[in-house]
Structures are given as structure tokens and as C-alpha cells.
Coordinates of C-alpha atoms in Angstrom, one line a residue:
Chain A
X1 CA 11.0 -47.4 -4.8
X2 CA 8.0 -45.0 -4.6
X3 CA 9.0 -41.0 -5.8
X4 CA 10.7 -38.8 -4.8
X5 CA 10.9 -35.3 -4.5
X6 CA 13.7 -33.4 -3.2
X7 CA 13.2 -30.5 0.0
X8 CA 16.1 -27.4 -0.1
X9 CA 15.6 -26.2 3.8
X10 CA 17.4 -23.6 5.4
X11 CA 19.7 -24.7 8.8
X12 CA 20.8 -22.3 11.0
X13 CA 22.1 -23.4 14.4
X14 CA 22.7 -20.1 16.6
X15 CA 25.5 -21.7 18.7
X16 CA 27.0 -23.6 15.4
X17 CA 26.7 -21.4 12.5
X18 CA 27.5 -18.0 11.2
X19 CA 24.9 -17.8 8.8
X20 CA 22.1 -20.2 7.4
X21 CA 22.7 -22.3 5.0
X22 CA 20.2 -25.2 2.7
X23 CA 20.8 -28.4 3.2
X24 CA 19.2 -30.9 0.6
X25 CA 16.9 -34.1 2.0
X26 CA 14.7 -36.4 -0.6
X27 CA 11.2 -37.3 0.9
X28 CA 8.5 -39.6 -0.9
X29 CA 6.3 -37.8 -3.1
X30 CA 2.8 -38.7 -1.9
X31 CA -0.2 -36.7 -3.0
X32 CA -1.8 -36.7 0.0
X33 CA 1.3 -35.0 1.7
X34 CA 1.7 -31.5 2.5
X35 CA 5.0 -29.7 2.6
X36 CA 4.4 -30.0 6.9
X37 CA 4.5 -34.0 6.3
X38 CA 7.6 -33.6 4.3
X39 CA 9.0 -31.6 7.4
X40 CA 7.4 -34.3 9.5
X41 CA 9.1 -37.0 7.7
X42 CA 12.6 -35.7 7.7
X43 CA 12.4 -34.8 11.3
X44 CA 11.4 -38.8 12.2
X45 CA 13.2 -40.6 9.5
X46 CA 16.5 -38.5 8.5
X47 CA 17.6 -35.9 10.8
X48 CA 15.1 -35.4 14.5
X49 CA 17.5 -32.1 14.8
X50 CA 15.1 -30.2 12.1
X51 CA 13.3 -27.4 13.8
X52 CA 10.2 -26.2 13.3
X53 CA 6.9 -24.8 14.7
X54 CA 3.4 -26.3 14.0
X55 CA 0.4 -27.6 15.6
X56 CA -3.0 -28.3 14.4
X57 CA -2.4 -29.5 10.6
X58 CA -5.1 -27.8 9.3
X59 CA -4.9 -24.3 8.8
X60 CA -6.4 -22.8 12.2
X61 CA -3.0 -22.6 14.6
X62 CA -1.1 -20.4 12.4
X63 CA 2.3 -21.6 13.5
X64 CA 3.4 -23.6 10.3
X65 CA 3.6 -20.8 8.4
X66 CA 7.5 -20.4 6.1
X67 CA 8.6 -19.7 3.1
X68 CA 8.0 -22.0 0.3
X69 CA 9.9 -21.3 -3.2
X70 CA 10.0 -17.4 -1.9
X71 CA 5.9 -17.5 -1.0
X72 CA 4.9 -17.2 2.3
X73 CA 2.6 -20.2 3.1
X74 CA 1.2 -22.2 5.8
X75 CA 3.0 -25.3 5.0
X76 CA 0.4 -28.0 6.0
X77 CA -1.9 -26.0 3.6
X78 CA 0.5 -26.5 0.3
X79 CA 1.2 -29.8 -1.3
X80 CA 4.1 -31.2 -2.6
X81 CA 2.5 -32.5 -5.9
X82 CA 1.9 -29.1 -6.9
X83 CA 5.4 -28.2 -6.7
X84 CA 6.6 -31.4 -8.9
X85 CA 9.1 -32.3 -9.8
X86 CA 10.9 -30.1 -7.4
X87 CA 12.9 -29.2 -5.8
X88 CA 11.3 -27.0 -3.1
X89 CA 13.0 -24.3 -1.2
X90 CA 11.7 -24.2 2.3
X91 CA 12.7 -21.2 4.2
X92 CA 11.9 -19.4 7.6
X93 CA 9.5 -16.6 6.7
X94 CA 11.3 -13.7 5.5
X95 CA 11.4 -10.3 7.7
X96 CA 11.7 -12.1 10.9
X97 CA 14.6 -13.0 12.7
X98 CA 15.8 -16.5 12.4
X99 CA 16.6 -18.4 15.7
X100 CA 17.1 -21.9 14.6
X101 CA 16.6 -23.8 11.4
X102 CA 12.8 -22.8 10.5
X103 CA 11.4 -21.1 13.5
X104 CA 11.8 -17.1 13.6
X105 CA 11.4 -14.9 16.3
X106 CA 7.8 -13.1 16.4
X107 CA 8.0 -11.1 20.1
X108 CA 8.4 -8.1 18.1
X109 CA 4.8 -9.2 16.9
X110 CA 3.5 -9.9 19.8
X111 CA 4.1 -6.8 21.7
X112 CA 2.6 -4.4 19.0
X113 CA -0.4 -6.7 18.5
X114 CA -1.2 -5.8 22.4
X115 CA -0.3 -2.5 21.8
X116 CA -3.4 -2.1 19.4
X117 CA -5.5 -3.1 22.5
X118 CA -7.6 -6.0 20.1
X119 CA -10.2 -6.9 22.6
X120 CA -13.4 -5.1 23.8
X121 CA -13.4 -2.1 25.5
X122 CA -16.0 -0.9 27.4
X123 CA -16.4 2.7 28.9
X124 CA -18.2 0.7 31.9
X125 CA -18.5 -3.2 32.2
X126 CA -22.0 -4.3 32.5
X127 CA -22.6 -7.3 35.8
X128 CA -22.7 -10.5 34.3
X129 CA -26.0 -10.7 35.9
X130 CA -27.5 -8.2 32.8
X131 CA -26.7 -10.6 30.7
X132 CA -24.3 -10.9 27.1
X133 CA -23.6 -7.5 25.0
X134 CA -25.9 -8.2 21.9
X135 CA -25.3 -8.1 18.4
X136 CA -27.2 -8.7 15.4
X137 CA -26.1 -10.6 12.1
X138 CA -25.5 -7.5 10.1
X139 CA -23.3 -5.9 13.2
X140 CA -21.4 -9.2 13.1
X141 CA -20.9 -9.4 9.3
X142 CA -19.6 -5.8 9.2
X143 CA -16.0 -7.2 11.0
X144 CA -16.4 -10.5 10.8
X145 CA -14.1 -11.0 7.7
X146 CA -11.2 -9.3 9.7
X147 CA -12.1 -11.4 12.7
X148 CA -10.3 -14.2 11.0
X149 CA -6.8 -14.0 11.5
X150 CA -5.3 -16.6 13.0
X151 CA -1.8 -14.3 13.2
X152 CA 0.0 -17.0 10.9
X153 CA 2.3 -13.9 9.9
X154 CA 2.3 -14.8 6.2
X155 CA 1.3 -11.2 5.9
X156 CA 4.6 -9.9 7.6
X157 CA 6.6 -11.9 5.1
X158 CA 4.9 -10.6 2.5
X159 CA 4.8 -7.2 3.0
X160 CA 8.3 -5.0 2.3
X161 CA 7.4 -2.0 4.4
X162 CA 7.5 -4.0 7.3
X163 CA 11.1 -5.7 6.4
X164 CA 12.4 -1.9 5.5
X165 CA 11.4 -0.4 8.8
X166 CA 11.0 -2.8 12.1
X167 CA 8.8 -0.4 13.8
X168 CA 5.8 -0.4 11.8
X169 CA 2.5 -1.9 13.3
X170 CA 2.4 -4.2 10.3
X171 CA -0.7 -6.0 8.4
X172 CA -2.2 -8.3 11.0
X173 CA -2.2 -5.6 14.5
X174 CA -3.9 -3.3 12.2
X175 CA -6.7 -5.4 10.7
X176 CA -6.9 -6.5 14.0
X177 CA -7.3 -3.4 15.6
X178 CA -10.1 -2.3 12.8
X179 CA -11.7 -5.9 13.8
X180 CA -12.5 -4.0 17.3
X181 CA -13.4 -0.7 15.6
X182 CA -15.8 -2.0 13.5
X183 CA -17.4 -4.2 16.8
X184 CA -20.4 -2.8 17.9
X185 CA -20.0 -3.8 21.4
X186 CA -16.6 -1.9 21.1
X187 CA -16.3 1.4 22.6
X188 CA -12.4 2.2 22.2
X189 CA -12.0 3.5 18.9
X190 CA -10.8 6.8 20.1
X191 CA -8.4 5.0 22.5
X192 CA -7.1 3.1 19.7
X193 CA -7.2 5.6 17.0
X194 CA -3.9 7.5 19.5
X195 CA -2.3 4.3 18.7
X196 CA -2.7 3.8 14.9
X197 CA -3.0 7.2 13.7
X198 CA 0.6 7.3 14.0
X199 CA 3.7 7.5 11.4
X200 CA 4.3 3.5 12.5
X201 CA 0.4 3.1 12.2
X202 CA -1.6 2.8 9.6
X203 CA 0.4 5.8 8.0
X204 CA 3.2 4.0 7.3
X205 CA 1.6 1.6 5.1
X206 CA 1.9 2.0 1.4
X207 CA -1.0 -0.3 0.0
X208 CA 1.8 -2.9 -1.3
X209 CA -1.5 -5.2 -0.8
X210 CA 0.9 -8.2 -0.8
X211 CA -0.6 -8.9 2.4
X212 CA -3.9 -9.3 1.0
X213 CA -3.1 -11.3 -1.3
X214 CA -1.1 -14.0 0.8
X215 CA -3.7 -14.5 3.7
X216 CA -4.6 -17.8 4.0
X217 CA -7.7 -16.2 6.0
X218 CA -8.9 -14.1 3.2
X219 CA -8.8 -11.3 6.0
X220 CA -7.8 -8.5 3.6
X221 CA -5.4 -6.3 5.9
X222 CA -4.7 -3.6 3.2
X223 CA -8.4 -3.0 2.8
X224 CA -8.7 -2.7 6.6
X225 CA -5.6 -0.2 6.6
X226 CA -7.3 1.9 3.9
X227 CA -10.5 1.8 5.2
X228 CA -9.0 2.6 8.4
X229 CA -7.1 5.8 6.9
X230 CA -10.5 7.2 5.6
X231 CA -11.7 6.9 9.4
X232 CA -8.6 8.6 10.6
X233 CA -8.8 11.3 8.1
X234 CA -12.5 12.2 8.9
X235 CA -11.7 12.1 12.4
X236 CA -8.8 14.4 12.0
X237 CA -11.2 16.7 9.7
X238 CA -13.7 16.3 12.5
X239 CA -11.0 17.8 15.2
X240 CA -9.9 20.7 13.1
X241 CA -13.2 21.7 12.6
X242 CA -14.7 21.4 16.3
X243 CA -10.6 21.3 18.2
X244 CA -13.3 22.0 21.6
X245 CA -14.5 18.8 20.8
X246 CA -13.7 16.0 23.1
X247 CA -12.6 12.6 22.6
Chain B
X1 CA -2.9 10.2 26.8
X2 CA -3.4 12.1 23.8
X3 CA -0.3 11.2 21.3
X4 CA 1.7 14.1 19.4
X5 CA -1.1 15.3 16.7
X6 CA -0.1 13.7 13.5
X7 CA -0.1 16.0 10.2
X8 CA -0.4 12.7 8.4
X9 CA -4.1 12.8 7.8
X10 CA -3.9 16.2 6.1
X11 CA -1.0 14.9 3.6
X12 CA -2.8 12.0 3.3
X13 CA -5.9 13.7 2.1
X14 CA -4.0 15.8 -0.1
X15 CA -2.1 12.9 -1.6
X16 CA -6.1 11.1 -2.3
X17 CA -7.4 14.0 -3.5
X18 CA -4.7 14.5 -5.8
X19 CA -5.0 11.1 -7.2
X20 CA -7.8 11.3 -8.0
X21 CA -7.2 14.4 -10.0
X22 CA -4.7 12.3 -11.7
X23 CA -6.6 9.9 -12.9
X24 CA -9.2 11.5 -14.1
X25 CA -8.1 15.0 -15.9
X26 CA -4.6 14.2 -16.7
X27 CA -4.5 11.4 -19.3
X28 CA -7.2 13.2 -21.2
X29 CA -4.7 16.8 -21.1
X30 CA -1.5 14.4 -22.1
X31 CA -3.2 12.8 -24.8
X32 CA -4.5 16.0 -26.2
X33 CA -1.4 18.2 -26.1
X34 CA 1.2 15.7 -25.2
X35 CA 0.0 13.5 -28.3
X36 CA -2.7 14.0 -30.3
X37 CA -1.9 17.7 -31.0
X38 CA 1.7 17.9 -32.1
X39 CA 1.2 14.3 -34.2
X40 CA -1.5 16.0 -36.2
X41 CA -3.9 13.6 -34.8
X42 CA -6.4 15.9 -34.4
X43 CA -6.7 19.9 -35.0
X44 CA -4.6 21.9 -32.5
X45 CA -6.9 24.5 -31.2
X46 CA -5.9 28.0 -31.6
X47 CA -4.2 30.5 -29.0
X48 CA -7.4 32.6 -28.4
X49 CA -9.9 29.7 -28.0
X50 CA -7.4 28.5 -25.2
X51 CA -7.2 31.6 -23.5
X52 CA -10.4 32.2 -23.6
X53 CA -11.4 29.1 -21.6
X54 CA -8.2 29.7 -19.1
X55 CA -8.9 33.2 -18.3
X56 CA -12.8 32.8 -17.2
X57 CA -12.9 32.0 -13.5
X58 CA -14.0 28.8 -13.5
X59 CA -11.0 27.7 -15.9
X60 CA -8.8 29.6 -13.5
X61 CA -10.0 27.1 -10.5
X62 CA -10.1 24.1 -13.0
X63 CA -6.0 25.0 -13.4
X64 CA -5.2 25.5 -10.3
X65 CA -6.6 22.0 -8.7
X66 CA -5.3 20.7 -11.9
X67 CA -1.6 21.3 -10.8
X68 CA -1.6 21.9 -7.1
X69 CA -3.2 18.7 -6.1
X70 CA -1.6 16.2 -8.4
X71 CA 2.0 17.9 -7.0
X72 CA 1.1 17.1 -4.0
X73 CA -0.2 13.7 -4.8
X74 CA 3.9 13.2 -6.1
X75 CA 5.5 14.8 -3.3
X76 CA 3.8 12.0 -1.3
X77 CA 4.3 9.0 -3.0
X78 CA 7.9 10.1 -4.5
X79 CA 8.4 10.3 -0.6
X80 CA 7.5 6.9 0.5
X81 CA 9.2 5.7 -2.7
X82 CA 12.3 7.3 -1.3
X83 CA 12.1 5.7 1.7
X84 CA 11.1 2.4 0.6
X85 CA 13.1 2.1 -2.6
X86 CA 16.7 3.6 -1.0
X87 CA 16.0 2.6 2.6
X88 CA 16.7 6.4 3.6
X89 CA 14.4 6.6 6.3
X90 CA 16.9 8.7 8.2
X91 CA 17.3 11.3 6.2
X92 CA 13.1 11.8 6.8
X93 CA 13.4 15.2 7.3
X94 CA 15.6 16.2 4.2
X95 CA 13.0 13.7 2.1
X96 CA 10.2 15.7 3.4
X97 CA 11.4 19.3 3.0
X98 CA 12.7 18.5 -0.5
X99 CA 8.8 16.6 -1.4
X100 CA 6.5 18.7 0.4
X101 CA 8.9 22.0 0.2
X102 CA 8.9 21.0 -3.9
X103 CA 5.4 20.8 -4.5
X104 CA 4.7 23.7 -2.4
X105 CA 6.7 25.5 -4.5
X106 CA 5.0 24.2 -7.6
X107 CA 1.7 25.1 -6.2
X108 CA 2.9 28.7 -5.2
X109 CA 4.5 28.6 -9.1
X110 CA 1.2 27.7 -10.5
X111 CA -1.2 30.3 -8.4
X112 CA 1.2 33.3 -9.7
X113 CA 1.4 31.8 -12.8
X114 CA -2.6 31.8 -13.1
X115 CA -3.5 34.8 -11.2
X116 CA -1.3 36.0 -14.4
X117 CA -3.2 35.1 -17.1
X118 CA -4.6 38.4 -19.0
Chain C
X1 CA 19.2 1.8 11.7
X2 CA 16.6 1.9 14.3
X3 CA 15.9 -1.3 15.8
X4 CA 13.1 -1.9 17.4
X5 CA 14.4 -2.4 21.2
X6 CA 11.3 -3.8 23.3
X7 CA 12.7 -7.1 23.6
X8 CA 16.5 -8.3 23.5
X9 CA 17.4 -9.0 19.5
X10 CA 17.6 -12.5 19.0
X11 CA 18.5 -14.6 16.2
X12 CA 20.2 -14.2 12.2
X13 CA 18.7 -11.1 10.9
X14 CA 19.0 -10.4 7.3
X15 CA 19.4 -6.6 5.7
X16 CA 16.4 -6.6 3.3
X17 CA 18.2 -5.8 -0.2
X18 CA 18.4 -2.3 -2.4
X19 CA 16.6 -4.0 -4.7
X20 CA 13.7 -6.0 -2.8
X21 CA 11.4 -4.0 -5.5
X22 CA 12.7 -6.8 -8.0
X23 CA 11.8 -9.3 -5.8
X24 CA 8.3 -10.3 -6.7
X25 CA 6.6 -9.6 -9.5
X26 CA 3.7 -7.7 -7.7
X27 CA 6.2 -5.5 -6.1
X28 CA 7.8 -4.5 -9.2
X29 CA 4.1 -3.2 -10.0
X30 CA 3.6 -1.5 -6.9
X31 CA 7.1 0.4 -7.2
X32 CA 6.1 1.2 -10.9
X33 CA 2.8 2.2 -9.8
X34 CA 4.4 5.0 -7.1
X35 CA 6.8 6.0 -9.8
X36 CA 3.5 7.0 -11.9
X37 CA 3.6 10.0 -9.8
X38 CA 6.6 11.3 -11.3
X39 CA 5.4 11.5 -14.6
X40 CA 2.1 12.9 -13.3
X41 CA 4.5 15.9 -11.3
X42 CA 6.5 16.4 -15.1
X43 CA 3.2 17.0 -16.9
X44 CA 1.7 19.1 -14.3
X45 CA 5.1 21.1 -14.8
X46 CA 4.3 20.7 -18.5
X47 CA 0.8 22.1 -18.4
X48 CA 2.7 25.0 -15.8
X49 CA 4.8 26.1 -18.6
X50 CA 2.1 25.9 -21.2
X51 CA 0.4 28.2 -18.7
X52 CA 3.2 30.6 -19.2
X53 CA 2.8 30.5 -22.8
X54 CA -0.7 31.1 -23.2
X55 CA -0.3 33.8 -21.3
X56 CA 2.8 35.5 -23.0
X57 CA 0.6 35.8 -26.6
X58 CA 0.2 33.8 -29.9
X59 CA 4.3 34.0 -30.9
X60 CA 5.4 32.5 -27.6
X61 CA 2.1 29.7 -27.9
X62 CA 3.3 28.6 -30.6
X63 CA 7.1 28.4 -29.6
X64 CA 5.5 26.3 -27.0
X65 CA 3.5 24.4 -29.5
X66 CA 6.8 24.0 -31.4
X67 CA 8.6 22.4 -28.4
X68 CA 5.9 20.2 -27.9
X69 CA 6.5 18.4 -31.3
X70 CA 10.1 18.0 -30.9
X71 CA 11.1 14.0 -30.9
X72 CA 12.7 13.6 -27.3
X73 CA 9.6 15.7 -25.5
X74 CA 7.1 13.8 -27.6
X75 CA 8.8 9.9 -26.3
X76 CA 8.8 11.2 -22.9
X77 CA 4.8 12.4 -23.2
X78 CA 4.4 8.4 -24.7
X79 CA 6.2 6.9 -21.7
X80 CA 4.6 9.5 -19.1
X81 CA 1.2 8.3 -20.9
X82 CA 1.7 5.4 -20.5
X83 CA 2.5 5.4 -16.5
X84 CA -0.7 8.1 -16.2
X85 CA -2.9 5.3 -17.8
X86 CA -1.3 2.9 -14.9
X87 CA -1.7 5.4 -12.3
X88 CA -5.3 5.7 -13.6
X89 CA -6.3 1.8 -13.4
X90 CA -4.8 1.0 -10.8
X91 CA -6.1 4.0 -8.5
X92 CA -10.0 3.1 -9.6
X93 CA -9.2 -0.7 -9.4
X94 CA -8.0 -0.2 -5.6
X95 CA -10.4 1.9 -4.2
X96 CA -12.6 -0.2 -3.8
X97 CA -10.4 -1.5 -0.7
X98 CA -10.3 1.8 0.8
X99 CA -14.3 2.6 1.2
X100 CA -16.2 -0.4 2.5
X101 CA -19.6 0.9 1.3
X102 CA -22.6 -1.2 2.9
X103 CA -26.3 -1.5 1.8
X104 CA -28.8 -3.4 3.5
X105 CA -26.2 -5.1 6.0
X106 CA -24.2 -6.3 3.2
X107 CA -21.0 -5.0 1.8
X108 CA -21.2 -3.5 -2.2
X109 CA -19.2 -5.7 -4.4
X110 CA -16.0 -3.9 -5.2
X111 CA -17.0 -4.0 -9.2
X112 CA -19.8 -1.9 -8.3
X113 CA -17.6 0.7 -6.8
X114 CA -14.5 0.7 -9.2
X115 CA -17.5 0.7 -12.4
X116 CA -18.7 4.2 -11.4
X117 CA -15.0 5.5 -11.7
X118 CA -14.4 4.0 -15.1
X119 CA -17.7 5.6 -16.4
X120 CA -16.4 8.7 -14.5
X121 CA -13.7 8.5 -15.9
X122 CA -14.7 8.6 -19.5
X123 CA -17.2 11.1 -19.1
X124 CA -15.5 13.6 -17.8
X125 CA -12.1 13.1 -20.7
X126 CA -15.4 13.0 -23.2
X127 CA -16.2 16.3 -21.6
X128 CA -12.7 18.3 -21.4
X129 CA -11.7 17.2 -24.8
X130 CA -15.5 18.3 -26.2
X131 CA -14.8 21.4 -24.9
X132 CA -10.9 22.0 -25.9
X133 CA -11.7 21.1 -29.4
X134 CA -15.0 22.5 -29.6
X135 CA -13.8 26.0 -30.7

């Protein structure tokens, strides 16, 4: 019989259980598998009732991402040989509520993503017929780096202010909203700045930098926060010293 | 709609500001007269030279940002800390008062204390 | 606690623990990091009350002086030293983050930014202690 390694996941059945609780399930070790394929296996071969989000397999869907031995990481990104001999904890990612076995809850997400208004806007849409809103390589390089989130959450796992206090924008809304600031074809900085400027904006992060360092994007959301707080201060500078100034 | 104006910005640059301070001017003072000085490390200087470099108005000004920005650079980490590390986010206001009120009464402490020197 | 209310509360929500700072190693850092400002606050009230004796003559100086050498105030200057140094690193190493400086349509490397604080750095302590033990 090939090796095996053994997989600690967390169950949680809202209409069965109180509380979650691990169950232990032994799946091949392969070096060509993934923590996913584990997941994958167990779900086919031992127990189809395991729940849990993914998609593309490869890092660009963001929805595999859990907790693996206490690490927030996309799970079709993290191998099992590198966690030999085991065992490996697998757990929902933290600071989200749980609804069943591995999936969490991530409306809360959701609604203060759109809340940072990350899309383009323009004072005045141009007719299709005048053709695309330009931009040159430099313009593009200057945002590009936060352009690629792919809102896996890892980086609300990872980051404690977030888990102390529910109402804070969070890691991935912010760097997403300084994506659209730093667009040159953006004109709703000031729009946005009402948003983020605020005690549950960018104010209430702490520079942790957890989040940073867990992106699987290599987007850096703490750099975008502080760069973002720089921008907010000068503004604010900027409105003491000319208050007849408008927006 | 404009949101409520946030005084964030202004602690916030306050809090950089006196970071930077912080880093740069105060291990040099602690190892001097925290260390150095009262091991016998190095000669202590005497009463007058000191003076002499506090009283002139440039060591005056070099004082004062010396302790009123770094107190202000505590109150607002020690805040977040507070909140963070205790989860007392509710008592915000009590926090605040006893950070910001504290290092404003350093800072008020420090300018009389200054303004004193002969 | 405030919950956020937007949407119904679904699902097994857990409290996030007292002591999450013990959690990961980086966030023991970062908590040790914030505590740094406490020490820096007890010097600056140190340096307030050697104010005070500088300006209360040569007998009270060197009362001060005197208290400075006593065993317990000289382990706490050590330890507070010691988290001013960490303050100091870490503050240089991080901004960096917090000032995106571009040249030519490309972004300065973060060493080039934190270097200049480090030279900064020991320029200016070369410069205070040159002229505090210059007399």
C-alpha cells in the first residue's frame, strides 16, 4: 500500500452540531497532490458529505482558500509532501463565520468591498464611439501590483484587527480601493476617500502586515493602506489649509 | 455626501512624526544618560555645559519636539494596543481621554517645564 | 459587541481570544513593537525630569545623576533600550511600505528608501552625542 498521510479537518453541521469539531481521514501521499486533492479525495472516496468551496485548481478563483496548520492558504496551492509526515490540520479560515464543515460566510466581505466603489469612475462617461480611455505602461505599472487580488481572503484570516472588530473595511477592500486611486482613468478618489478616511477605513488598520505577507498575489495590502494614509493625511492638510476648497 | 470630518489624519500625523523622533533622537539620549553616563562608560558632562546647550533657543525647540511628539506617538499606539490587546473597543472614549488627555498633559508638563529653564 | 448587522448572522462564530497576540509568531512582534512606545513615553518622562534638574542647579543635577545610577532605574533604561532600538528598526524597515516613491515609471526599491534612514540615523546620534560630550 502506497503512503499515507493523515488530514485533521474541521466538521461542523449547522443543523447537527453545537460546535465544530476535527475528524481524522488518511489520504495517499502523492507528491503531485495538493492539500485540494486530498479534500477531493476524501469527498469521492470516504465521506461525499465534506464541504468545501473551490473552483479553478490553480490559484486564480480564490475560493479554496482555509486554514492549513493555523496558515491561511489557498489549498490547491500547498502540497501535502511539504507537510510530511503529517498530520495536517485543515480548518475553515479563521475570522469568518463557519456555515458548514470548511466553507465560511464572506457577505460581510462582499458588502464592504462594494462599499469602496472598486471600479472606474468617471465624472462624465465618454460615447463608445470616442473610443477606449488610454493608458500608458508606466500608468498601468503604478497599480497594477494591487490589481491582483483575486479576493481569496487569506488576508482576512490573517489579519487580527479585522477578527477584533467586524466592522473594519479589512486588507483586500482597501487595496482594492487604492487599485482605483492609483488608475489614471479613475476620477473618484475624492468620492472614495469619504469612505476610507474613516475610523473602519484605513484608520483602523495597525500595520500588523500579516496580510502582506500571506497573499498568495503578492498584492501587498498593508503597503496600499499606508500609502493610502499618507494620501489621506495630505488631503486632510490640504482642507485645513484651503477649508473653501472644494472636493 | 460629505462624511463626519475625521480628526484621524491629524493624530495620525502626530503619531508619524513622533516616530520618527523616536527613532532617531531617543536611543542616542538613552544610551548616553540612561547607560553610558552612570556606568562610567564614558565622561558624564558637567551641569553647566548641559545648561548651556538647553537654555539657547534652538536647544529649547530641540526639547520640546523631543518630548511632545514622541508622547504623542505613545498615546497612539498605547491606544490601539488597548483596543487590540484587551478587546475594549467600547470603552473608546475613556481609552482616548486617558492617551490623548495623558500626553497632552505631558506636552503641557514639558513646555512649562522648558519655558523654565534659567 | 457590535456586530456588524448588514446581513442576517449566519453560521459558528468564534470569540477571537485575549491572547491572539501569542498566536503567531509575527504578531507577538507586532504587539512587542506597539509596546516599544511605552518605553519611549518613560524616557521622554525621564528626559522631563532631567529637565527639572538641570534647571534646579548643580546639587539637584547631580541628585538626578545619582538616581540615574541606581540598579533598578539603570535595568529598566537596558530593557527600555532595548525596545527603542526595536522601535527604531522596525520604523525605518517599514516605511518603505508607506511611501511608494517612483522614478522614471518605476517604483524605488524599498532598500533604497529604508538605507537613507539608517545613514540618517547614525548621523544625526554621531551628531547629538558630538555635541553632548564635546564640552
Amino acid at each position: 500500500m502506497a503512503e499515507q498521510i493523515a488530514l485533521e479537518i474541521t466538521r461542523y453541521s449547522p443543523e447537527r452540531d453545537k460546535t465544530p469539531s476535527m475528524e481524522e481521514f488518511e489520504v495517499p501521499l502523492r507528491k503531485e497532490w495538493v492539500v485540494l486533492d486530498a479534500l477531493n479525495y476524501i469527498k469521492d472516496k470516504v465521506d461525499g458529505s465534506l464541504s468545501f468551496r473551490w473552483s479553478c485548481r490553480m490559484g486564480v478563483c480564490g475560493s479554496c482558500g482555509m486554514m492549513v496548520n493555523g496558515e491561511p492558504k489557498l489549498t490547491c496551492a500547498t502540497f501535502l509532501n511539504d507537510y510530511a509526515p503529517g498530520p495536517i490540520r485543515v480548518e475553515p479560515l479563521k475570522n469568518f463565520p463557519v456555515m458548514r464543515d470548511l466553507i465560511v460566510e464572506i457577505s460581510d466581505f462582499l458588502a464592504k468591498l462594494s462599499k469602496v466603489k472598486p471600479w472606474l469612475i468617471r465624472k462624465k462617461e465618454k460615447p463608445i464611439s470616442e473610443g477606449e480611455y488610454l493608458q500608458t505602461p508606466e500608468e498601468l505599472d503604478s497599480y497594477r501590483q494591487f490589481s491582483m487580488c483575486i479576493n481569496c481572503l487569506l488576508c482576512y484570516a490573517a489579519c487580527p484587527v479585522y477578527g477584533l472588530d467586524p466592522l473594519f473595511a479589512g486588507p483586500a477592500a482597501l487595496a482594492l480601493a487604492q487599485r482605483y486611486n492609483m488608475d489614471s482613468r479613475d476620477e473618484g478618489k475624492s468620492e472614495r476617500l469619504d469612505v476610507l478616511s474613516q475610523h473602519d477605513g484605513i484608520w483602523g488598520c495597525t500595520f500588523v502586515g500579516e496580510c502582506t505577507q500571506v497573499c498568495p498575489k503578492h498584492v501587498d495590502p498593508a503597503g496600499a493602506i499606508q500609502q493610502y494614509k499618507l494620501t489621506a493625511a495630505q488631503e486632510w492638510v490640504k482642507s485645513l489649509l484651503m477649508p473653501w476648497g472644494g472636493k | 455626501m460629505a462624511a463626519k470630518r475625521s480628526n484621524e489624519p491629524f493624530l495620525w500625523l502626530l503619531f508619524s512624526a513622533g516616530g520618527v523622533v523616536a527613532a532617531l533622537l531617543v536611543p542616542v539620549h538613552l544610551f548616553l544618560f540612561g547607560l553610558a553616563f552612570p556606568l562610567g562608560w564614558l565622561p558624564a558632562p558637567a551641569h553647566d555645559t548641559l545648561l548651556a546647550l538647553a537654555r539657547s533657543p534652538i536647544g529649547r525647540i530641540y526639547l520640546l519636539v523631543f518630548c511632545v511628539l514622541p508622547l504623542f506617538h505613545w498615546a497612539h499606539r498605547f491606544r490601539y494596543t488597548l483596543y487590540d490587546g484587551l478587546q475594549i473597543k467600547h470603552l473608546n472614549e475613556l481609552v482616548n481621554t486617558l492617551c490623548y488627555g495623558g500626553a497632552t498633559v505631558g506636552a503641557a508638563f514639558a513646555v512649562y517645564l522648558i519655558w523654565r529653564i534659567p | 459587541m457590535l456586530r456588524y448587522t448588514e446581513y442576517p448572522p449566519r453560521g459558528y462564530r468564534v470569540r477571537v481570544s485575549t491572547y491572539w497576540w501569542t498566536g503567531r509568531r509575527a504578531y507577538l512582534r507586532f504587539i512587542l513593537r506597539e509596546l516599544s512606545s511605552i518605553f519611549v513615553a518613560w524616557f521622554v518622562l525621564e528626559t522631563l525630569f532631567q529637565i527639572n534638574a538641570l534647571a534646579g542647579g548643580p546639587s539637584a543635577y547631580s541628585d538626578f545623576e545619582q538616581f540615574l545610577r541606581n540598579p533598578v532605574v539603570i535595568a529598566s533604561n537596558v530593557i527600555s533600550f532595548l525596545f527603542v532600538l526595536f522601535h527604531a528598526v522596525t520604523w525605518f524597515n517599514l516605511s518603505p511600505k508607506a511611501m511608494a516613491v517612483r522614478l522614471g515609471g518605476k517604483r524605488v526599491p524599498a532598500a533604497l528608501i529604508a538605507g537613507p534612514n539608517y545613514v540618517a540615523w547614525v548621523l544625526i546620534s554621531a551628531g547629538v552625542a558630538w555635541l553632548i560630550l564635546r564640552g
